[in-house]
Tab-separated table of C-alpha atoms in Angstrom:
chain	number	residue	atom	x	y	z
X	8	THR	CA	-2.066	20.118	-18.532
X	9	THR	CA	-0.506	22.670	-15.974
X	10	PRO	CA	-0.394	25.401	-18.152
X	11	ILE	CA	-4.244	24.863	-18.829
X	12	ILE	CA	-4.834	24.876	-15.374
X	13	SER	CA	-2.631	27.756	-14.515
X	14	TRP	CA	-5.093	29.620	-18.126
X	15	LEU	CA	-8.186	28.561	-16.319
X	16	VAL	CA	-7.481	29.519	-12.775
X	17	ASP	CA	-6.171	33.313	-14.112
X	18	THR	CA	-9.360	33.275	-16.173
X	19	VAL	CA	-12.265	32.273	-13.707
X	20	GLY	CA	-10.255	32.241	-10.769
X	21	TRP	CA	-8.932	29.131	-8.713
X	22	ARG	CA	-12.347	27.445	-7.315
X	23	GLN	CA	-13.822	27.149	-10.157
X	24	ALA	CA	-10.687	26.481	-12.388
X	25	TYR	CA	-10.548	23.586	-9.650
X	26	ALA	CA	-14.225	22.070	-10.481
X	27	TYR	CA	-14.012	22.428	-14.012
X	28	VAL	CA	-10.724	19.822	-13.171
X	29	GLY	CA	-13.058	17.394	-11.218
X	30	ILE	CA	-15.549	17.427	-13.782
X	31	CYS	CA	-13.238	16.872	-16.480
X	32	ALA	CA	-11.336	13.418	-14.356
X	33	MET	CA	-14.675	12.517	-13.440
X	34	ILE	CA	-16.056	12.197	-17.274
X	35	LEU	CA	-12.095	10.629	-18.031
X	36	LEU	CA	-12.719	7.763	-15.442
X	37	LEU	CA	-16.153	6.800	-16.037
X	38	LEU	CA	-15.237	6.378	-20.037
X	39	VAL	CA	-12.304	4.436	-18.745
X	40	CYS	CA	-14.305	2.310	-16.878
X	41	VAL	CA	-17.231	2.121	-19.430
X	42	PHE	CA	-15.526	1.251	-22.064
X	43	ILE	CA	-12.000	-0.147	-21.453
X	44	ILE	CA	-11.989	-1.750	-17.901
X	45	GLN	CA	-12.705	-5.385	-17.581
X	46	PHE	CA	-13.196	-7.582	-14.611
X	47	ARG	CA	-11.367	-10.462	-15.811
X	48	PRO	CA	-8.759	-11.332	-18.655
X	49	GLU	CA	-10.553	-13.990	-20.063
X	50	ASP	CA	-12.914	-10.995	-21.134
X	51	LYS	CA	-10.689	-9.857	-23.028
X	52	GLY	CA	-9.008	-13.210	-24.868
X	53	LEU	CA	-6.289	-13.117	-21.896
X	54	LEU	CA	-4.899	-15.332	-19.677
X	55	PRO	CA	-3.966	-13.958	-15.967
X	56	LEU	CA	-0.338	-13.698	-14.906
X	57	GLY	CA	1.241	-17.200	-14.136
X	58	TYR	CA	-0.952	-18.632	-16.655
X	59	LYS	CA	0.798	-20.492	-19.310
X	60	ALA	CA	-1.679	-20.800	-22.871
X	61	GLY	CA	-2.114	-24.224	-24.729
X	62	GLY	CA	-1.856	-25.137	-28.020
X	63	ASP	CA	-5.561	-23.628	-28.458
X	64	ALA	CA	-5.764	-20.090	-26.959
X	65	GLU	CA	-9.649	-20.230	-26.475
X	66	ALA	CA	-9.538	-23.432	-25.230
X	67	THR	CA	-6.851	-22.687	-22.142
X	68	VAL	CA	-9.448	-19.411	-21.667
X	69	LYS	CA	-11.921	-21.343	-20.773
X	70	LYS	CA	-10.744	-24.410	-19.279
X	71	THR	CA	-7.727	-24.052	-17.722
X	72	VAL	CA	-8.115	-21.128	-15.935
X	73	VAL	CA	-9.042	-22.248	-12.348
X	74	ARG	CA	-9.430	-19.494	-10.023
X	75	ARG	CA	-9.188	-20.692	-6.353
X	76	GLY	CA	-9.973	-18.988	-2.991
X	77	VAL	CA	-13.191	-17.511	-1.005
X	78	MET	CA	-15.563	-15.561	-2.029
X	79	ILE	CA	-15.120	-12.100	0.602
X	80	GLY	CA	-18.293	-12.889	1.918
X	81	ASP	CA	-16.778	-15.818	3.472
X	82	ALA	CA	-13.530	-14.564	4.675
X	83	LYS	CA	-15.820	-12.521	6.804
X	84	LYS	CA	-16.918	-15.171	9.029
X	85	PHE	CA	-13.357	-15.125	10.330
X	86	PRO	CA	-10.881	-13.001	12.774
X	87	MET	CA	-8.056	-13.150	10.300
X	88	PHE	CA	-10.171	-11.145	7.484
X	89	TYR	CA	-10.200	-8.099	10.286
X	90	LEU	CA	-6.882	-7.925	11.232
X	91	PHE	CA	-6.138	-7.882	7.501
X	92	LEU	CA	-7.875	-4.852	7.190
X	93	LEU	CA	-6.585	-3.197	10.500
X	94	SER	CA	-3.413	-3.714	9.348
X	95	MET	CA	-3.916	-2.029	5.968
X	96	LEU	CA	-4.963	0.684	7.780
X	97	LEU	CA	-2.007	0.994	10.227
X	98	ILE	CA	0.941	0.352	7.964
X	99	GLY	CA	-0.890	3.475	6.122
X	100	ILE	CA	-0.658	5.535	9.241
X	101	ALA	CA	2.853	4.661	9.762
X	102	ALA	CA	4.488	4.949	6.824
X	103	SER	CA	2.627	8.161	5.794
X	104	GLY	CA	3.013	9.864	9.249
X	105	THR	CA	6.909	8.857	8.666
X	106	SER	CA	7.012	10.403	5.359
X	107	SER	CA	5.367	13.087	5.558
X	108	ASN	CA	6.979	15.036	8.245
X	109	GLN	CA	10.616	13.993	7.948
X	110	TYR	CA	12.377	17.512	6.180
X	111	VAL	CA	10.383	19.304	9.212
X	112	TYR	CA	11.587	16.808	11.650
X	113	LEU	CA	15.201	17.081	10.172
X	114	THR	CA	15.638	20.927	9.998
X	115	ASP	CA	13.897	21.162	13.671
X	116	SER	CA	16.886	18.384	14.650
X	117	GLY	CA	19.433	20.935	13.626
X	118	TYR	CA	20.323	19.944	9.837
X	119	SER	CA	19.962	22.949	7.419
X	120	ALA	CA	17.316	22.654	4.816
X	121	ALA	CA	19.367	21.727	1.845
X	122	TYR	CA	20.279	18.532	3.791
X	123	ALA	CA	16.967	18.168	4.735
X	124	SER	CA	15.884	18.388	1.015
X	125	LEU	CA	19.184	16.202	0.342
X	126	VAL	CA	17.845	13.078	2.801
X	127	VAL	CA	14.173	13.237	1.500
X	128	SER	CA	15.259	13.243	-2.281
X	129	ILE	CA	17.564	10.349	-1.726
X	130	SER	CA	14.553	8.878	0.286
X	131	SER	CA	12.558	9.072	-2.692
X	132	GLY	CA	15.457	7.581	-5.352
X	133	VAL	CA	15.777	4.557	-3.214
X	134	GLY	CA	12.187	4.210	-3.079
X	135	ILE	CA	11.778	3.930	-6.551
X	136	LEU	CA	14.098	1.078	-6.071
X	137	GLY	CA	12.682	-0.157	-3.298
X	138	ARG	CA	8.972	-0.245	-4.672
X	139	ILE	CA	10.916	-3.061	-7.777
X	140	PHE	CA	12.513	-4.496	-4.462
X	141	LEU	CA	9.668	-5.550	-2.449
X	142	GLY	CA	7.805	-7.103	-5.698
X	143	HIS	CA	10.754	-8.979	-6.448
X	144	LEU	CA	10.656	-10.202	-3.017
X	145	PHE	CA	7.088	-11.276	-2.784
X	146	ASP	CA	7.062	-13.250	-6.187
X	147	LYS	CA	10.268	-15.050	-5.017
X	148	LYS	CA	10.860	-15.500	-1.320
X	149	GLY	CA	7.342	-15.034	-0.121
X	150	VAL	CA	5.091	-13.331	2.568
X	151	LYS	CA	6.755	-14.495	6.035
X	152	PHE	CA	10.118	-13.229	4.438
X	153	THR	CA	8.914	-10.563	2.582
X	154	THR	CA	7.086	-8.866	5.867
X	155	VAL	CA	10.492	-9.747	8.105
X	156	TYR	CA	12.341	-7.437	5.650
X	157	ALA	CA	9.732	-4.764	4.930
X	158	MET	CA	8.651	-4.169	8.425
X	159	GLY	CA	12.902	-4.558	9.282
X	160	VAL	CA	13.716	-2.143	7.390
X	161	LEU	CA	10.859	0.176	8.169
X	162	ALA	CA	11.510	-0.258	11.784
X	163	VAL	CA	15.297	0.457	10.996
X	164	ALA	CA	13.981	4.263	9.975
X	165	GLU	CA	11.721	4.867	12.634
X	166	ILE	CA	14.680	3.995	14.945
X	167	SER	CA	16.876	6.458	13.213
X	168	LEU	CA	14.456	8.962	13.169
X	169	LEU	CA	14.477	8.642	17.362
X	170	LEU	CA	18.264	8.627	17.429
X	171	ILE	CA	18.296	11.404	14.285
X	172	LYS	CA	21.455	13.635	16.307
X	173	LEU	CA	23.665	10.851	15.027
X	174	PRO	CA	25.146	12.166	12.142
X	175	ILE	CA	24.803	8.989	10.407
X	176	SER	CA	21.074	8.708	11.011
X	177	PRO	CA	19.485	10.814	8.496
X	178	LEU	CA	21.525	8.620	5.914
X	179	VAL	CA	20.329	5.513	7.457
X	180	LEU	CA	16.731	7.089	7.452
X	181	ALA	CA	17.101	7.783	3.689
X	182	VAL	CA	18.286	4.683	2.797
X	183	SER	CA	16.005	2.390	5.200
X	184	TYR	CA	12.499	4.382	4.290
X	185	GLY	CA	13.404	4.241	0.488
X	186	LEU	CA	13.262	0.686	1.151
X	187	GLY	CA	10.434	0.762	3.731
X	188	GLY	CA	7.934	2.819	2.239
X	189	ALA	CA	6.855	0.808	-0.750
X	190	VAL	CA	4.722	-1.103	1.810
X	191	ASN	CA	2.412	1.774	1.164
X	192	GLN	CA	1.872	0.548	-2.882
X	193	ILE	CA	3.284	-2.679	-3.179
X	194	PRO	CA	1.318	-5.385	0.003
X	195	ARG	CA	-1.837	-3.884	-1.128
X	196	SER	CA	-2.193	-5.244	-4.227
X	197	ILE	CA	-0.121	-8.821	-3.151
X	198	LEU	CA	-1.814	-9.967	-0.047
X	199	PRO	CA	-5.593	-9.843	-1.147
X	200	GLU	CA	-4.330	-12.395	-3.477
X	201	LYS	CA	-1.671	-14.572	-1.352
X	202	TYR	CA	-4.233	-14.558	1.629
X	203	PHE	CA	-8.219	-15.180	-0.257
X	204	GLY	CA	-6.693	-15.908	-3.731
X	205	ASP	CA	-8.012	-14.735	-7.231
X	206	VAL	CA	-11.648	-15.878	-7.033
X	207	ASP	CA	-13.194	-12.737	-5.700
X	208	TYR	CA	-9.631	-10.416	-5.687
X	209	GLY	CA	-11.524	-7.038	-6.513
X	210	SER	CA	-13.373	-7.190	-3.516
X	211	PHE	CA	-10.631	-7.804	-1.173
X	212	LEU	CA	-8.110	-5.245	-3.406
X	213	GLY	CA	-11.019	-2.610	-2.550
X	214	MET	CA	-11.718	-3.178	0.565
X	215	ALA	CA	-7.674	-3.443	1.417
X	216	THR	CA	-7.169	-0.258	-0.535
X	217	SER	CA	-9.757	1.502	1.341
X	218	LEU	CA	-8.512	1.241	4.191
X	219	GLN	CA	-4.661	2.010	3.885
X	220	MET	CA	-6.300	5.059	2.245
X	221	CYS	CA	-7.777	6.329	5.266
X	222	GLY	CA	-4.543	5.468	7.300
X	223	ILE	CA	-2.472	7.460	4.823
X	224	ALA	CA	-4.594	10.173	5.069
X	225	ALA	CA	-4.806	10.049	9.279
X	226	GLY	CA	-0.694	9.369	9.442
X	227	PRO	CA	0.174	12.754	8.613
X	228	MET	CA	-2.680	13.984	10.959
X	229	ALA	CA	-1.617	12.216	13.818
X	230	ALA	CA	1.909	13.282	13.575
X	231	SER	CA	0.704	16.830	13.854
X	232	ALA	CA	-1.458	16.069	16.562
X	233	PHE	CA	1.384	14.401	18.687
X	234	PHE	CA	3.479	17.512	18.189
X	235	ASP	CA	1.232	20.549	18.669
X	236	ILE	CA	0.211	18.082	22.207
X	237	THR	CA	3.867	17.428	23.196
X	238	GLY	CA	5.411	19.703	21.041
X	239	SER	CA	7.755	16.605	20.139
X	240	TYR	CA	7.290	14.549	17.109
X	241	VAL	CA	9.484	11.544	19.154
X	242	PRO	CA	5.721	10.441	20.440
X	243	ALA	CA	4.354	10.143	17.147
X	244	TRP	CA	7.550	7.868	16.200
X	245	TYR	CA	7.561	6.098	19.046
X	246	LEU	CA	3.689	5.174	18.086
X	247	PHE	CA	4.788	4.179	14.467
X	248	LEU	CA	7.445	1.674	15.510
X	249	VAL	CA	5.146	0.051	17.273
X	250	LEU	CA	2.122	0.014	14.884
X	251	ILE	CA	4.909	-1.442	12.196
X	252	VAL	CA	5.571	-4.652	14.405
X	253	LEU	CA	1.993	-4.869	15.033
X	254	THR	CA	1.607	-5.144	11.117
X	255	GLY	CA	4.006	-7.646	11.082
X	256	ILE	CA	2.886	-9.955	13.165
X	257	ILE	CA	-0.592	-9.346	11.516
X	258	TRP	CA	1.073	-10.746	7.824
X	259	LEU	CA	2.751	-13.708	10.017
X	260	TYR	CA	-0.057	-14.543	11.275
X	261	CYS	CA	-2.727	-14.112	8.249
X	262	ASP	CA	-0.419	-16.206	6.255
X	263	GLN	CA	-0.678	-19.139	8.661
X	264	ALA	CA	-4.194	-18.435	9.463
X	265	LYS	CA	-5.030	-18.408	5.706
X	266	LYS	CA	-5.031	-22.439	5.369
X	267	LYS	CA	-7.824	-22.764	7.394
X	268	ILE	CA	-9.815	-20.229	5.333
X	269	TRP	CA	-8.705	-21.997	2.329
X	270	GLU	CA	-9.908	-25.953	3.560
X	271	ARG	CA	-13.238	-25.069	4.282
X	272	TYR	CA	-14.314	-22.668	1.330
X	273	GLU	CA	-12.034	-23.278	-1.498
X	274	LYS	CA	-13.731	-22.178	-4.471
X	275	THR	CA	-12.818	-22.912	-8.403
X	276	GLU	CA	-13.995	-21.305	-11.921
X	277	GLY	CA	-13.313	-22.667	-15.203
C-alpha cells in the first residue's frame, strides 16, 4: 500500500491522497461489518472460547452456551461501572504519556540518540512478549494477581524515569515498560468479561475501548503540557505514577464489587 499512497501523493497531492485512503478504508470497514462480523459465535455455528462441544454440535450450541453476567443498563446503576470506565481513561493517559516521551526524555537527560533508540527498541521488543504474558496471567492467575503485577511493573517504569540519571535506569525502563505497557491493549478486552460477564460483552468492551482511546490520545499531550509549563517531564512522571496506583486500586475494588452486581442481576441465555 505504501507505493500506492506515494504515487497518489505525487499525482494528486497529499490532501486528496489521504482523502482517498480514508474513503477506501471506510468502504472496506463497511464491507467487513456487513458481510463478515457476527455478534455471537453461535451465529456462525461455533462455540465461544472456553466452551466444549458435546456429541451433537448443533444441540450444544443451542442448549449449553449459557452466558452469564449483567446488561450494561443494569451495571449503570452501580458506582463500579463508572469507576471501571474511569480506570480505562486513567491508564490510557499514564501508559501512553509515558511511552510517547521516553526517547525525548532520555536524550534530554544526557543519553545519546543511538542509546535512546536502543532503549525504545528493547522496550518494543519486550512489549511483544509482555502482551502474551499479561494475557496468560489473566487466564491462569486471575484479576487480582495480574493487576498487582501489571501496575507494579508500570510503577517501576515510572520510578526508573524519575531516577533516569542512574546508569541502570534506562534498561530497567525498557524491560519494565515493555512488560507493563501491555495494559494499553490486553485488559480492556478481558476485564469487561471478568467484571460484568459475557451477556452484554460487546457494549462493555465498546465503552471501555472508547474511554481508553481518549486516554491514549490525551496522555502525550498531558506530558507535553507539563514540560511546556514547568520545563521538565518529572511532574508528569509523578502524575502518571499516581494514576497507575489509582487504576490498580480501582481494578481490585471492581473485582470485589462485581459479586453484588451479579447476585442482583445475573442473567443467562441458552
